[in-house]
Amino acid sequence: MIGLGDVYTVVVAMAPLYFALFLGYGSVKWWHIFTKEQCDIINRFVCYFTLPLFTLQFTAQMDPYNLNYGFIGADVIAKVVIVAVLAVWAKFSKNGSFRWFITTFALCSLNNSLAMGIPIMEAMYGKAGTDLVVQSSTVQTLLWLKILILVLEVHRFKTSVSPNELEKHESDIEENAVVSIDSSSKPSLRELMKVVLLKLVVHPTTYPCVLGIAWALISKRWNVKMPSIVEGCILVLSTAGTGTSMFSLGIFMTTQEKTVACGVKLTLLGLILRFAAGPAAMTIGAFAMGLHGTVLCMTIVQAALPQAIASFVYAKDYGLHPACDNRHNSLAPSADSILCSCRVP
């Protein structure tokens, strides 16, 4: 049963997040406080300062010697299930394509584990929920997002067409484009790997995770506390990480010409993939790993969090259906409130 107390707890945790999103959207759409150039500056500030420091703050607090390997295993199994189903669909369906394979995988499996996950999980499960979602974020940042970048670069390598050119050839978002390509213009494999490795190294979510894990290994192994001056330097901006991330997402929404930019049908399909297919796959993984009780609840709930902002950023960078990835962050609060309030007895 879903108690009123559970629903209220989730609403209390989510209301500030969507209030920040509302302010970001309204500041550009209605009140015209920021220009496009200023919006770009805000987004870069969030991308390179507040969000990395926010990630560093929580990653440094995790205990790498006491990881929940059952949860990590369930996450891996869930991703394998999703990939297997999508591979069959892409192979045998007339509507299947590699481009939609990538987009659907991101919708099903990549969630907003820090900016939205920490407030919600902390409100529902306390420190145990926070620890689990930090582990989820670390694995997602260091493994799944890197694999996503690799797949996107491989797709770009196969087509050898820029994102802008792809958008010109794609007359309809549901239509598979056929592009004529001169094989001599394709980049070499060595150039591809150089681009991928460079993106992995310089991405703003990589170094805070690496530094956070390194410090966590040291601090938990020898019981060393972070110097207060260093902690203060991190907290001065990391405390604004959640709010500025949602504010930036609100600004992102104003760049769409329509409220439902990818169409009603694709939006509904995306919501089903994000809030039904993703948690269902995670449930399969959780039962396969023998999870039960509170850990089972937390595993399923974190899989029902809204879409990862990073996946939208990548989709926009590579011209791969960015409208579909972004829209489910803004239309998700009602569905997310219901799913996140469901507790397995």
XYZ file of C-alpha atoms in Angstrom:
345
model
C 0.000 0.000 0.000
C 1.049 3.551 -0.716
C 0.525 5.601 2.422
C -0.222 9.305 2.433
C 2.902 9.809 4.502
C 5.027 8.219 1.750
C 3.479 10.429 -0.929
C 3.941 13.532 1.211
C 7.596 12.646 1.878
C 8.302 12.386 -1.854
C 6.396 15.593 -2.647
C 8.329 17.491 0.045
C 11.619 16.255 -1.422
C 10.662 17.015 -5.030
C 8.893 20.366 -4.620
C 12.108 22.417 -4.142
C 13.633 20.759 -7.208
C 10.778 21.670 -9.498
C 10.535 25.119 -7.926
C 14.119 25.736 -9.094
C 13.219 24.326 -12.518
C 10.188 26.657 -12.655
C 12.350 29.671 -11.812
C 14.848 28.763 -14.543
C 12.077 28.329 -17.103
C 10.205 31.482 -16.102
C 13.297 33.668 -15.934
C 13.799 33.197 -19.669
C 10.376 32.344 -21.066
C 8.189 34.903 -19.271
C 10.297 37.437 -17.389
C 13.162 37.729 -19.941
C 15.754 38.181 -17.213
C 18.517 36.351 -19.088
C 19.608 36.547 -22.703
C 20.685 33.508 -24.701
C 24.359 34.335 -24.127
C 23.778 34.647 -20.387
C 21.926 31.324 -20.374
C 24.935 29.667 -21.985
C 27.158 31.131 -19.267
C 24.840 29.783 -16.533
C 24.806 26.327 -18.105
C 28.590 26.236 -18.358
C 28.916 27.421 -14.754
C 26.713 24.539 -13.619
C 28.493 22.055 -15.889
C 32.050 22.933 -14.873
C 31.727 24.116 -11.259
C 28.650 23.450 -9.115
C 27.764 19.974 -10.432
C 31.347 18.581 -10.373
C 31.874 19.893 -6.828
C 28.474 18.477 -5.841
C 29.572 15.113 -7.248
C 32.923 15.338 -5.465
C 31.254 16.134 -2.132
C 29.143 12.976 -2.055
C 31.601 10.646 -3.778
C 34.272 11.525 -1.213
C 31.871 10.497 1.570
C 31.156 7.005 0.224
C 32.738 3.877 1.664
C 34.447 2.049 -1.242
C 35.296 -0.854 1.075
C 31.628 -1.507 1.822
C 29.935 -1.367 -1.566
C 26.609 -3.038 -2.186
C 27.733 -5.554 -4.792
C 24.245 -7.027 -4.966
C 22.886 -3.686 -6.145
C 25.750 -3.194 -8.623
C 25.156 -6.685 -9.988
C 21.429 -5.983 -10.336
C 22.256 -2.794 -12.222
C 24.505 -4.687 -14.650
C 21.853 -7.373 -15.220
C 19.210 -4.691 -15.851
C 21.401 -3.024 -18.482
C 22.069 -6.402 -20.153
C 18.322 -7.152 -20.271
C 17.607 -3.749 -21.837
C 20.393 -4.138 -24.411
C 19.206 -7.656 -25.334
C 15.594 -6.562 -25.852
C 16.624 -3.501 -27.872
C 19.036 -5.547 -29.989
C 16.220 -7.932 -30.959
C 13.935 -4.978 -31.702
C 16.561 -3.158 -33.794
C 17.363 -6.341 -35.723
C 13.884 -7.596 -36.568
C 11.573 -4.580 -36.390
C 11.021 -2.466 -39.505
C 11.190 0.636 -37.280
C 14.388 -0.474 -35.578
C 17.627 1.467 -36.050
C 20.940 1.985 -34.312
C 20.069 5.638 -33.636
C 16.866 4.720 -31.810
C 18.665 1.861 -30.066
C 20.982 4.410 -28.431
C 18.190 6.848 -27.542
C 15.957 4.140 -26.070
C 18.795 2.700 -24.005
C 19.492 6.136 -22.502
C 15.801 6.635 -21.704
C 15.460 3.236 -20.031
C 18.647 3.019 -18.029
C 20.295 6.388 -17.254
C 18.773 8.356 -14.384
C 19.351 11.646 -12.594
C 20.985 9.942 -9.630
C 22.562 12.940 -7.864
C 20.593 16.136 -8.493
C 17.217 14.445 -7.940
C 18.213 11.109 -6.478
C 19.917 12.347 -3.309
C 17.054 14.582 -2.046
C 14.405 11.939 -2.778
C 16.305 8.914 -1.457
C 17.496 10.770 1.620
C 13.927 11.805 2.426
C 12.643 8.244 2.010
C 15.484 6.076 3.327
C 17.934 8.351 5.113
C 21.686 7.747 4.864
C 21.223 4.247 3.417
C 19.344 5.713 0.467
C 21.984 8.389 -0.053
C 24.820 5.830 0.020
C 23.071 3.643 -2.555
C 22.348 6.485 -4.961
C 25.945 7.753 -4.688
C 27.171 4.270 -5.627
C 24.711 4.288 -8.531
C 25.954 7.697 -9.660
C 29.605 6.622 -9.480
C 29.014 3.477 -11.540
C 26.902 5.419 -14.027
C 29.500 8.175 -14.415
C 32.576 5.981 -14.670
C 31.048 3.114 -16.660
C 27.686 3.588 -18.352
C 28.123 7.187 -19.501
C 31.568 6.341 -20.851
C 30.084 3.431 -22.800
C 27.389 5.785 -24.086
C 30.034 8.241 -25.323
C 31.907 5.380 -27.008
C 28.735 4.161 -28.759
C 27.866 7.685 -29.898
C 31.345 8.178 -31.305
C 31.143 4.824 -33.090
C 27.824 5.911 -34.582
C 29.380 9.171 -35.733
C 32.358 7.222 -37.093
C 30.072 4.900 -39.092
C 28.129 7.749 -40.631
C 30.930 10.346 -40.811
C 28.277 13.033 -40.821
C 28.084 15.987 -38.443
C 25.043 16.315 -36.109
C 23.769 19.320 -38.096
C 23.873 17.337 -41.320
C 22.070 14.461 -39.676
C 19.276 16.777 -38.574
C 18.916 18.142 -42.112
C 18.536 14.637 -43.528
C 16.086 13.582 -40.808
C 12.759 14.927 -42.108
C 10.771 13.205 -39.380
C 11.920 12.127 -35.937
C 10.395 8.682 -36.425
C 11.892 8.235 -39.921
C 15.178 6.462 -40.547
C 17.452 8.645 -42.664
C 19.615 7.130 -45.386
C 22.726 9.202 -45.965
C 25.087 8.791 -48.879
C 28.640 8.911 -47.585
C 31.997 9.006 -49.236
C 34.014 6.275 -47.522
C 37.217 8.181 -48.128
C 36.015 10.965 -45.799
C 35.642 8.633 -42.821
C 38.043 9.221 -39.933
C 40.524 6.500 -39.107
C 40.097 4.173 -36.130
C 43.095 5.759 -34.438
C 41.448 9.233 -34.758
C 38.192 7.801 -33.353
C 39.858 6.362 -30.254
C 41.760 9.618 -29.700
C 38.514 11.592 -29.732
C 36.775 9.133 -27.398
C 39.625 9.026 -24.880
C 39.903 12.820 -24.886
C 36.178 13.195 -24.234
C 36.342 10.670 -21.407
C 39.271 12.413 -19.720
C 38.136 16.020 -19.979
C 34.445 15.461 -19.244
C 33.489 17.460 -16.114
C 31.947 14.447 -14.335
C 35.075 12.295 -14.635
C 37.613 14.051 -12.438
C 35.317 14.651 -9.412
C 34.439 10.936 -9.367
C 38.080 9.893 -9.637
C 39.207 12.391 -6.982
C 36.260 11.495 -4.750
C 36.979 7.770 -4.923
C 40.702 8.354 -4.322
C 39.967 10.397 -1.204
C 37.357 7.899 -0.007
C 39.888 5.070 -0.300
C 42.402 7.039 1.774
C 39.996 8.373 4.381
C 38.220 5.072 5.026
C 41.437 3.055 5.024
C 43.337 5.221 7.504
C 40.410 7.057 9.112
C 41.588 10.452 7.867
C 39.223 13.404 7.906
C 39.183 15.963 5.136
C 40.829 19.258 6.204
C 38.186 21.822 7.081
C 39.644 24.392 4.673
C 39.335 21.941 1.759
C 35.855 20.889 2.825
C 34.784 24.520 3.037
C 36.111 25.253 -0.460
C 34.051 22.364 -1.819
C 30.858 23.155 0.109
C 30.794 26.828 -0.882
C 29.597 25.800 -4.361
C 28.529 22.164 -3.972
C 25.589 23.116 -1.761
C 24.118 24.883 -4.781
C 24.585 21.860 -7.024
C 21.017 20.552 -6.882
C 19.305 23.911 -7.258
C 21.496 25.218 -10.064
C 21.205 21.928 -11.968
C 17.416 22.111 -11.947
C 17.528 25.838 -12.738
C 19.748 25.060 -15.727
C 17.348 22.336 -16.838
C 14.535 24.888 -16.771
C 16.606 27.122 -19.025
C 17.204 24.173 -21.369
C 13.440 23.713 -21.697
C 13.000 27.211 -23.073
C 15.098 26.318 -26.114
C 12.322 24.016 -27.348
C 9.892 25.623 -29.780
C 7.001 23.431 -28.608
C 5.960 22.237 -25.153
C 6.009 18.670 -26.455
C 8.798 18.995 -28.995
C 8.980 15.340 -30.037
C 5.222 14.772 -30.317
C 2.669 13.333 -27.915
C 3.128 9.688 -28.956
C 6.907 9.711 -28.548
C 6.586 11.584 -25.250
C 4.198 8.963 -23.858
C 6.451 6.194 -25.145
C 9.428 7.849 -23.474
C 7.578 8.116 -20.152
C 6.700 4.411 -20.340
C 10.319 3.518 -21.084
C 11.655 5.724 -18.282
C 9.155 4.960 -15.510
C 8.000 1.441 -16.388
C 10.526 -0.391 -18.559
C 13.566 0.850 -16.617
C 12.261 -0.110 -13.150
C 10.949 -3.411 -14.562
C 14.408 -4.332 -15.862
C 15.941 -3.327 -12.526
C 13.381 -5.514 -10.723
C 14.501 -8.487 -12.813
C 18.117 -7.753 -11.912
C 17.281 -7.293 -8.227
C 15.476 -10.628 -7.967
C 18.250 -12.332 -9.930
C 20.756 -11.062 -7.337
C 18.501 -12.115 -4.459
C 17.887 -8.617 -3.111
C 15.073 -8.220 -0.610
C 13.646 -5.865 1.987
C 14.732 -2.244 2.058
C 17.582 -2.763 -0.401
C 15.097 -4.146 -2.951
C 12.870 -1.100 -2.425
C 15.740 1.340 -2.847
C 17.014 -0.460 -5.952
C 13.652 -0.198 -7.720
C 12.949 3.373 -6.567
C 16.285 4.757 -7.797
C 15.579 3.184 -11.188
C 12.381 5.266 -11.350
C 14.191 8.589 -11.037
C 13.869 11.054 -13.963
C 16.158 11.048 -16.963
C 19.857 11.833 -16.557
C 20.686 15.378 -17.666
C 23.977 14.121 -19.120
C 22.154 11.905 -21.624
C 20.283 14.950 -22.958
C 23.528 16.920 -23.225
C 25.108 14.087 -25.226
C 22.015 13.737 -27.402
C 22.166 17.435 -28.200
C 25.905 17.292 -28.876
C 25.562 14.353 -31.285
C 22.224 15.389 -32.815
C 20.526 12.204 -31.630
C 16.884 13.018 -30.727
C 17.640 15.561 -27.962
C 13.973 16.619 -27.717
C 13.002 13.114 -26.595
C 15.677 12.952 -23.892
C 14.988 16.414 -22.455
C 11.183 16.364 -22.392
C 10.864 13.573 -19.842
C 12.702 15.592 -17.200
C 9.986 18.251 -17.321
C 6.919 16.012 -17.682
C 8.001 13.482 -15.081
C 7.026 14.863 -11.615
C 3.609 13.212 -11.326
C 4.736 9.792 -12.501
C 7.900 10.004 -10.438
C 5.993 10.959 -7.285
C 3.795 7.879 -7.619
C 6.609 5.464 -8.459
C 8.972 6.764 -5.815
C 6.313 6.486 -3.111
C 5.781 2.783 -3.795
C 7.501 0.709 -1.108
C 7.879 -3.033 -1.393
C 6.733 -4.597 1.924
